[in-house]
PDB file of C-alpha atoms in Angstrom:
ATOM      1  CA  THR A   1     -79.972  77.802 -75.539  1.00  0.00           C
ATOM      2  CA  ILE A   2     -80.056  81.174 -77.536  1.00  0.00           C
ATOM      3  CA  THR A   3     -83.241  83.398 -77.618  1.00  0.00           C
ATOM      4  CA  ASN A   4     -84.175  86.578 -79.697  1.00  0.00           C
ATOM      5  CA  VAL A   5     -84.948  89.476 -77.937  1.00  0.00           C
ATOM      6  CA  ASN A   6     -86.776  91.180 -80.757  1.00  0.00           C
ATOM      7  CA  ALA A   7     -89.100  93.511 -78.538  1.00  0.00           C
ATOM      8  CA  ASP A   8     -86.090  95.402 -77.567  1.00  0.00           C
ATOM      9  CA  LEU A   9     -84.868  96.273 -80.794  1.00  0.00           C
ATOM     10  CA  PRO A  10     -85.676  99.765 -82.391  1.00  0.00           C
ATOM     11  CA  ILE A  11     -88.322  99.721 -85.291  1.00  0.00           C
ATOM     12  CA  THR A  12     -86.382 102.139 -87.309  1.00  0.00           C
ATOM     13  CA  VAL A  13     -82.808 103.616 -87.156  1.00  0.00           C
ATOM     14  CA  ALA A  14     -81.612 106.668 -88.787  1.00  0.00           C
ATOM     15  CA  ASN A  15     -79.412 106.321 -91.953  1.00  0.00           C
ATOM     16  CA  ASN A  16     -75.661 107.094 -91.113  1.00  0.00           C
ATOM     17  CA  ALA A  17     -76.084 106.731 -87.471  1.00  0.00           C
ATOM     18  CA  SER A  18     -73.447 105.490 -85.314  1.00  0.00           C
ATOM     19  CA  ASN A  19     -73.392 102.685 -82.749  1.00  0.00           C
ATOM     20  CA  GLN A  20     -76.977 101.430 -83.358  1.00  0.00           C
ATOM     21  CA  LEU A  21     -78.309  98.358 -81.749  1.00  0.00           C
ATOM     22  CA  ILE A  22     -79.481  95.853 -84.384  1.00  0.00           C
ATOM     23  CA  GLY A  23     -79.602  92.568 -82.483  1.00  0.00           C
ATOM     24  CA  LYS A  24     -80.292  91.163 -79.029  1.00  0.00           C
ATOM     25  CA  TRP A  25     -79.917  87.739 -77.683  1.00  0.00           C
ATOM     26  CA  LYS A  26     -80.284  85.775 -74.210  1.00  0.00           C
ATOM     27  CA  PHE A  27     -77.606  82.981 -73.760  1.00  0.00           C
ATOM     28  CA  LYS A  28     -78.048  80.408 -71.210  1.00  0.00           C
ATOM     29  CA  ALA A  29     -75.825  77.284 -70.581  1.00  0.00           C
ATOM     30  CA  THR A  30     -77.277  74.181 -69.076  1.00  0.00           C
ATOM     31  CA  GLY A  31     -75.633  71.495 -66.904  1.00  0.00           C
ATOM     32  CA  GLU A  32     -72.343  73.038 -67.014  1.00  0.00           C
ATOM     33  CA  ALA A  33     -70.438  76.311 -67.944  1.00  0.00           C
ATOM     34  CA  VAL A  34     -69.440  76.715 -71.591  1.00  0.00           C
ATOM     35  CA  LYS A  35     -66.574  78.725 -72.704  1.00  0.00           C
ATOM     36  CA  VAL A  36     -67.238  80.399 -76.136  1.00  0.00           C
ATOM     37  CA  GLU A  37     -64.332  81.601 -78.093  1.00  0.00           C
ATOM     38  CA  THR A  38     -65.787  83.240 -81.150  1.00  0.00           C
ATOM     39  CA  LEU A  39     -69.328  84.233 -82.134  1.00  0.00           C
ATOM     40  CA  THR A  40     -70.252  84.969 -85.671  1.00  0.00           C
ATOM     41  CA  ALA A  41     -72.706  87.540 -86.357  1.00  0.00           C
ATOM     42  CA  GLY A  42     -74.253  88.915 -89.879  1.00  0.00           C
ATOM     43  CA  PHE A  43     -77.390  90.309 -91.178  1.00  0.00           C
ATOM     44  CA  ASN A  44     -80.023  89.787 -93.823  1.00  0.00           C
ATOM     45  CA  TYR A  45     -79.929  92.905 -96.082  1.00  0.00           C
ATOM     46  CA  THR A  46     -83.112  93.799 -98.025  1.00  0.00           C
ATOM     47  CA  PRO A  47     -82.436  97.043-100.068  1.00  0.00           C
ATOM     48  CA  ALA A  48     -85.246  99.384-101.399  1.00  0.00           C
ATOM     49  CA  GLY A  49     -82.994 100.972-103.940  1.00  0.00           C
ATOM     50  CA  THR A  50     -80.303  99.526-106.291  1.00  0.00           C
ATOM     51  CA  ASN A  51     -77.796  98.625-103.689  1.00  0.00           C
ATOM     52  CA  THR A  52     -77.712  95.116-103.686  1.00  0.00           C
ATOM     53  CA  ALA A  53     -75.039  94.250-100.850  1.00  0.00           C
ATOM     54  CA  THR A  54     -73.672  96.050 -97.968  1.00  0.00           C
ATOM     55  CA  THR A  55     -71.418  95.859 -94.998  1.00  0.00           C
ATOM     56  CA  LEU A  56     -72.007  97.848 -91.730  1.00  0.00           C
ATOM     57  CA  ARG A  57     -69.076  99.764 -90.203  1.00  0.00           C
ATOM     58  CA  ASN A  58     -67.892  99.238 -86.659  1.00  0.00           C
ATOM     59  CA  GLY A  59     -69.869  96.070 -85.742  1.00  0.00           C
ATOM     60  CA  LYS A  60     -69.206  94.796 -82.310  1.00  0.00           C
ATOM     61  CA  LEU A  61     -70.697  92.689 -79.832  1.00  0.00           C
ATOM     62  CA  MET A  62     -71.467  93.485 -76.318  1.00  0.00           C
ATOM     63  CA  ILE A  63     -71.935  91.161 -73.408  1.00  0.00           C
ATOM     64  CA  ASN A  64     -73.987  92.314 -70.210  1.00  0.00           C
ATOM     65  CA  GLY A  65     -73.123  95.804 -71.451  1.00  0.00           C
ATOM     66  CA  THR A  66     -69.531  95.409 -71.841  1.00  0.00           C
ATOM     67  CA  GLN A  67     -67.869  95.208 -75.271  1.00  0.00           C
ATOM     68  CA  ALA A  68     -66.325  91.498 -75.930  1.00  0.00           C
ATOM     69  CA  GLY A  69     -63.894  91.201 -78.543  1.00  0.00           C
ATOM     70  CA  SER A  70     -62.647  93.995 -81.090  1.00  0.00           C
ATOM     71  CA  THR A  71     -64.827  96.413 -83.396  1.00  0.00           C
ATOM     72  CA  ALA A  72     -64.948  94.883 -86.866  1.00  0.00           C
ATOM     73  CA  THR A  73     -66.732  95.553 -90.268  1.00  0.00           C
ATOM     74  CA  LEU A  74     -69.897  93.590 -89.885  1.00  0.00           C
ATOM     75  CA  VAL A  75     -70.339  91.376 -93.100  1.00  0.00           C
ATOM     76  CA  SER A  76     -73.805  90.143 -93.894  1.00  0.00           C
ATOM     77  CA  ALA A  77     -72.532  86.483 -94.538  1.00  0.00           C
ATOM     78  CA  GLY A  78     -71.158  86.638 -91.009  1.00  0.00           C
ATOM     79  CA  THR A  79     -68.053  88.199 -89.211  1.00  0.00           C
ATOM     80  CA  PRO A  80     -66.333  86.313 -86.548  1.00  0.00           C
ATOM     81  CA  TYR A  81     -65.623  88.104 -83.004  1.00  0.00           C
ATOM     82  CA  THR A  82     -63.221  86.669 -80.430  1.00  0.00           C
ATOM     83  CA  ILE A  83     -65.294  86.913 -77.198  1.00  0.00           C
ATOM     84  CA  ASN A  84     -63.673  84.204 -74.868  1.00  0.00           C
ATOM     85  CA  TYR A  85     -66.676  84.411 -72.683  1.00  0.00           C
ATOM     86  CA  THR A  86     -67.605  81.603 -70.221  1.00  0.00           C
ATOM     87  CA  PHE A  87     -71.492  81.353 -69.908  1.00  0.00           C
ATOM     88  CA  GLN A  88     -72.699  79.997 -66.609  1.00  0.00           C
ATOM     89  CA  PRO A  89     -74.987  77.241 -66.023  1.00  0.00           C
ATOM     90  CA  GLY A  90     -78.595  78.587 -65.363  1.00  0.00           C
ATOM     91  CA  VAL A  91     -77.613  82.349 -65.896  1.00  0.00           C
ATOM     92  CA  GLU A  92     -79.015  84.288 -68.756  1.00  0.00           C
ATOM     93  CA  THR A  93     -76.597  86.495 -70.529  1.00  0.00           C
ATOM     94  CA  THR A  94     -77.482  89.322 -72.666  1.00  0.00           C
ATOM     95  CA  VAL A  95     -75.524  89.525 -76.131  1.00  0.00           C
ATOM     96  CA  GLU A  96     -75.972  92.692 -78.177  1.00  0.00           C
ATOM     97  CA  LEU A  97     -75.068  93.279 -81.487  1.00  0.00           C
ATOM     98  CA  TYR A  98     -74.207  96.871 -82.499  1.00  0.00           C
ATOM     99  CA  ALA A  99     -73.063  98.682 -85.672  1.00  0.00           C
ATOM    100  CA  ASP A 100     -73.057 101.857 -87.631  1.00  0.00           C
ATOM    101  CA  ILE A 101     -75.800 102.367 -90.354  1.00  0.00           C
ATOM    102  CA  TYR A 102     -73.180 102.858 -92.897  1.00  0.00           C
ATOM    103  CA  ASP A 103     -72.229 100.906 -96.020  1.00  0.00           C
ATOM    104  CA  ASN A 104     -68.476 100.306 -95.480  1.00  0.00           C
ATOM    105  CA  ASP A 105     -67.792  98.260 -98.700  1.00  0.00           C
ATOM    106  CA  GLY A 106     -67.133 101.404-101.132  1.00  0.00           C
ATOM    107  CA  THR A 107     -69.613 100.274-103.656  1.00  0.00           C
ATOM    108  CA  GLY A 108     -72.873 101.663-102.662  1.00  0.00           C
ATOM    109  CA  ALA A 109     -74.852 103.295-100.020  1.00  0.00           C
ATOM    110  CA  ILE A 110     -77.633 102.369 -97.760  1.00  0.00           C
ATOM    111  CA  VAL A 111     -80.768 104.439 -98.419  1.00  0.00           C
ATOM    112  CA  ALA A 112     -83.992 105.036 -96.623  1.00  0.00           C
ATOM    113  CA  ASP A 113     -86.567 102.066 -96.578  1.00  0.00           C
ATOM    114  CA  ASP A 114     -83.803  99.450 -96.564  1.00  0.00           C
ATOM    115  CA  THR A 115     -84.110  96.675 -93.786  1.00  0.00           C
ATOM    116  CA  ILE A 116     -81.473  95.120 -91.660  1.00  0.00           C
ATOM    117  CA  GLN A 117     -82.200  91.694 -89.649  1.00  0.00           C
ATOM    118  CA  ALA A 118     -79.454  90.825 -87.495  1.00  0.00           C
ATOM    119  CA  LYS A 119     -78.532  86.953 -87.067  1.00  0.00           C
ATOM    120  CA  LEU A 120     -76.046  84.689 -85.538  1.00  0.00           C
ATOM    121  CA  ILE A 121     -74.225  82.018 -87.638  1.00  0.00           C
ATOM    122  CA  ALA A 122     -73.771  78.784 -86.649  1.00  0.00           C
ATOM    123  CA  GLY A 123     -70.449  78.082 -84.806  1.00  0.00           C
ATOM    124  CA  SER A 124     -67.928  75.288 -85.543  1.00  0.00           C
ATOM    125  CA  ALA A 125     -66.512  73.619 -82.354  1.00  0.00           C
ATOM    126  CA  ASN A 126     -66.160  77.296 -80.755  1.00  0.00           C
ATOM    127  CA  GLY A 127     -67.648  76.426 -77.618  1.00  0.00           C
ATOM    128  CA  THR A 128     -65.695  74.052 -74.906  1.00  0.00           C
ATOM    129  CA  LYS A 129     -67.745  72.532 -71.792  1.00  0.00           C
ATOM    130  CA  GLN A 130     -65.919  73.459 -68.670  1.00  0.00           C
ATOM    131  CA  ILE A 131     -66.406  70.208 -66.852  1.00  0.00           C
ATOM    132  CA  SER A 132     -66.726  67.220 -69.457  1.00  0.00           C
ATOM    133  CA  LEU A 133     -64.425  69.125 -71.951  1.00  0.00           C
ATOM    134  CA  GLY A 134     -66.261  68.295 -75.196  1.00  0.00           C
ATOM    135  CA  THR A 135     -66.825  70.917 -77.779  1.00  0.00           C
ATOM    136  CA  ILE A 136     -70.246  72.266 -79.145  1.00  0.00           C
ATOM    137  CA  ASN A 137     -71.218  74.471 -81.698  1.00  0.00           C
ATOM    138  CA  VAL A 138     -72.488  77.783 -80.474  1.00  0.00           C
ATOM    139  CA  PRO A 139     -75.038  78.354 -82.272  1.00  0.00           C
ATOM    140  CA  THR A 140     -75.709  75.124 -83.272  1.00  0.00           C
ATOM    141  CA  THR A 141     -77.618  76.302 -86.477  1.00  0.00           C
ATOM    142  CA  SER A 142     -77.590  79.591 -88.272  1.00  0.00           C
ATOM    143  CA  GLN A 143     -80.674  81.773 -88.071  1.00  0.00           C
ATOM    144  CA  ALA A 144     -81.525  81.563 -91.717  1.00  0.00           C
ATOM    145  CA  ASN A 145     -85.240  81.783 -91.343  1.00  0.00           C
ATOM    146  CA  ALA A 146     -86.164  85.536 -91.260  1.00  0.00           C
ATOM    147  CA  SER A 147     -89.274  85.090 -89.791  1.00  0.00           C
ATOM    148  CA  VAL A 148     -87.695  84.626 -86.550  1.00  0.00           C
ATOM    149  CA  LEU A 149     -85.731  87.828 -86.813  1.00  0.00           C
ATOM    150  CA  SER A 150     -86.800  91.446 -86.242  1.00  0.00           C
ATOM    151  CA  ALA A 151     -86.622  93.658 -89.543  1.00  0.00           C
ATOM    152  CA  ILE A 152     -85.082  97.020 -88.858  1.00  0.00           C
ATOM    153  CA  THR A 153     -86.196  99.915 -91.331  1.00  0.00           C
ATOM    154  CA  VAL A 154     -83.637 102.576 -92.261  1.00  0.00           C
ATOM    155  CA  ALA A 155     -85.160 105.913 -92.046  1.00  0.00           C
ATOM    156  CA  GLN A 156     -84.411 109.473 -92.528  1.00  0.00           C
ATOM    157  CA  GLY A 157     -85.262 112.752 -90.355  1.00  0.00           C
ATOM    158  CA  THR A 158     -88.866 114.219 -91.563  1.00  0.00           C
ATOM    159  CA  ALA A 159     -91.008 116.831 -90.020  1.00  0.00           C
ATOM    160  CA  THR A 160     -94.526 118.054 -90.521  1.00  0.00           C
ATOM    161  CA  LEU A 161     -96.259 121.325 -89.597  1.00  0.00           C
ATOM    162  CA  SER A 162     -99.763 121.969 -89.013  1.00  0.00           C
ATOM    163  CA  LYS A 163    -102.029 124.632 -87.899  1.00  0.00           C
ATOM    164  CA  THR A 164    -102.936 124.444 -84.255  1.00  0.00           C
ATOM    165  CA  SER A 165    -106.516 123.203 -84.203  1.00  0.00           C
ATOM    166  CA  ASN A 166    -107.651 125.525 -81.278  1.00  0.00           C
ATOM    167  CA  TYR A 167    -106.249 128.504 -82.622  1.00  0.00           C
ATOM    168  CA  GLY A 168    -108.715 129.837 -85.388  1.00  0.00           C
ATOM    169  CA  ASN A 169    -109.063 133.133 -86.954  1.00  0.00           C
ATOM    170  CA  GLN A 170    -108.791 136.138 -84.487  1.00  0.00           C
ATOM    171  CA  ASN A 171    -110.433 139.629 -84.523  1.00  0.00           C
ATOM    172  CA  THR A 172    -108.444 142.471 -82.418  1.00  0.00           C
ATOM    173  CA  VAL A 173    -108.467 146.067 -82.207  1.00  0.00           C
ATOM    174  CA  LEU A 174    -105.417 148.501 -83.073  1.00  0.00           C
ATOM    175  CA  PRO A 175    -103.013 149.091 -81.348  1.00  0.00           C
ATOM    176  CA  ARG A 176    -102.166 145.805 -79.831  1.00  0.00           C
ATOM    177  CA  THR A 177     -98.821 144.703 -78.002  1.00  0.00           C
ATOM    178  CA  ALA A 178     -97.489 141.235 -78.030  1.00  0.00           C
ATOM    179  CA  PHE A 179    -100.548 139.570 -79.876  1.00  0.00           C
ATOM    180  CA  LYS A 180    -100.164 136.066 -81.131  1.00  0.00           C
ATOM    181  CA  ILE A 181    -100.872 136.040 -84.841  1.00  0.00           C
ATOM    182  CA  GLY A 182    -100.402 132.350 -85.708  1.00  0.00           C
ATOM    183  CA  SER A 183     -99.944 128.968 -83.871  1.00  0.00           C
ATOM    184  CA  TRP A 184     -98.534 125.868 -85.572  1.00  0.00           C
ATOM    185  CA  THR A 185     -97.493 122.414 -84.259  1.00  0.00           C
ATOM    186  CA  ALA A 186     -93.954 121.145 -85.661  1.00  0.00           C
ATOM    187  CA  THR A 187     -93.684 117.288 -85.315  1.00  0.00           C
ATOM    188  CA  ALA A 188     -90.410 115.271 -85.874  1.00  0.00           C
ATOM    189  CA  GLY A 189     -90.491 111.787 -87.423  1.00  0.00           C
ATOM    190  CA  THR A 190     -89.335 108.810 -85.102  1.00  0.00           C
ATOM    191  CA  ALA A 191     -85.911 108.179 -87.010  1.00  0.00           C
ATOM    192  CA  GLU A 192     -83.799 111.116 -85.466  1.00  0.00           C
ATOM    193  CA  ASP A 193     -83.765 114.600 -84.039  1.00  0.00           C
ATOM    194  CA  ILE A 194     -84.032 117.603 -86.081  1.00  0.00           C
ATOM    195  CA  ASN A 195     -82.158 120.801 -85.266  1.00  0.00           C
ATOM    196  CA  VAL A 196     -84.239 123.913 -86.764  1.00  0.00           C
ATOM    197  CA  ASN A 197     -81.814 126.793 -87.483  1.00  0.00           C
ATOM    198  CA  ASN A 198     -84.520 129.067 -88.471  1.00  0.00           C
ATOM    199  CA  LEU A 199     -88.164 129.877 -89.456  1.00  0.00           C
ATOM    200  CA  SER A 200     -89.696 132.171 -92.237  1.00  0.00           C
ATOM    201  CA  PHE A 201     -93.104 133.467 -92.026  1.00  0.00           C
ATOM    202  CA  ALA A 202     -95.081 135.015 -94.935  1.00  0.00           C
ATOM    203  CA  ILE A 203     -97.760 137.566 -93.627  1.00  0.00           C
ATOM    204  CA  ALA A 204    -100.399 138.866 -96.075  1.00  0.00           C
ATOM    205  CA  GLY A 205    -102.080 142.256 -95.186  1.00  0.00           C
ATOM    206  CA  THR A 206    -105.546 143.411 -96.598  1.00  0.00           C
ATOM    207  CA  GLY A 207    -106.883 146.868 -96.725  1.00  0.00           C
ATOM    208  CA  ASN A 208    -104.729 149.541 -95.072  1.00  0.00           C
ATOM    209  CA  PHE A 209    -102.987 147.290 -92.962  1.00  0.00           C
ATOM    210  CA  ASP A 210    -100.114 145.179 -94.046  1.00  0.00           C
ATOM    211  CA  VAL A 211     -96.875 143.870 -92.475  1.00  0.00           C
ATOM    212  CA  GLY A 212     -95.202 147.471 -92.786  1.00  0.00           C
ATOM    213  CA  ASP A 213     -97.450 148.161 -89.686  1.00  0.00           C
ATOM    214  CA  MET A 214     -96.080 145.452 -87.561  1.00  0.00           C
ATOM    215  CA  TYR A 215     -92.986 145.832 -85.061  1.00  0.00           C
ATOM    216  CA  ASP A 216     -90.949 143.651 -82.656  1.00  0.00           C
ATOM    217  CA  MET A 217     -92.015 140.242 -84.292  1.00  0.00           C
ATOM    218  CA  TYR A 218     -90.640 137.203 -82.286  1.00  0.00           C
ATOM    219  CA  VAL A 219     -91.227 133.526 -82.093  1.00  0.00           C
ATOM    220  CA  VAL A 220     -92.004 130.976 -79.255  1.00  0.00           C
TER     221      VAL A 220
END
């Protein structure tokens, strides 16, 4: 049996991010051990722009946290990965699919708001029963129904800046040292970290007091 573990998948992934988890399943053999030679993984792709087809760079399968088989470009219709792994009866085994969020076919590019749904493709006598020695298909059918798959949205970093609500207009006397003249809250989006290299401030003075009368400015 193969069960989707959609709850453990990210909701969004950053565009061009490397080594991202896009699919997760629980495998369990029943009655006897089953050795699986290959697993074929693919994905449904829904573009937000004009890129109608894509492949994902550096696709790989992980079994219980260890890579099984080689790294290869993940094709939406399915890429076979040689895993040669024996699933033991009654033991739940975690299988994960990772890839770079990068279009590797050279004909287009992934953009924000594209969605990816990882899936497993039906096998063809790729599993061998270790006692009765018959072969079975693993999985028995492809996950063609998108409703059972978790859609992961491609996103790009964003940031918002808002005035701190509890820091209103201030009154002070002159001279003052180390006086806070402004406060804001900066919030990054959920897609990726953002490294801020510098900040610039515009300061408007009135009357006889302006920015030329201010010294030793710094940011915390």
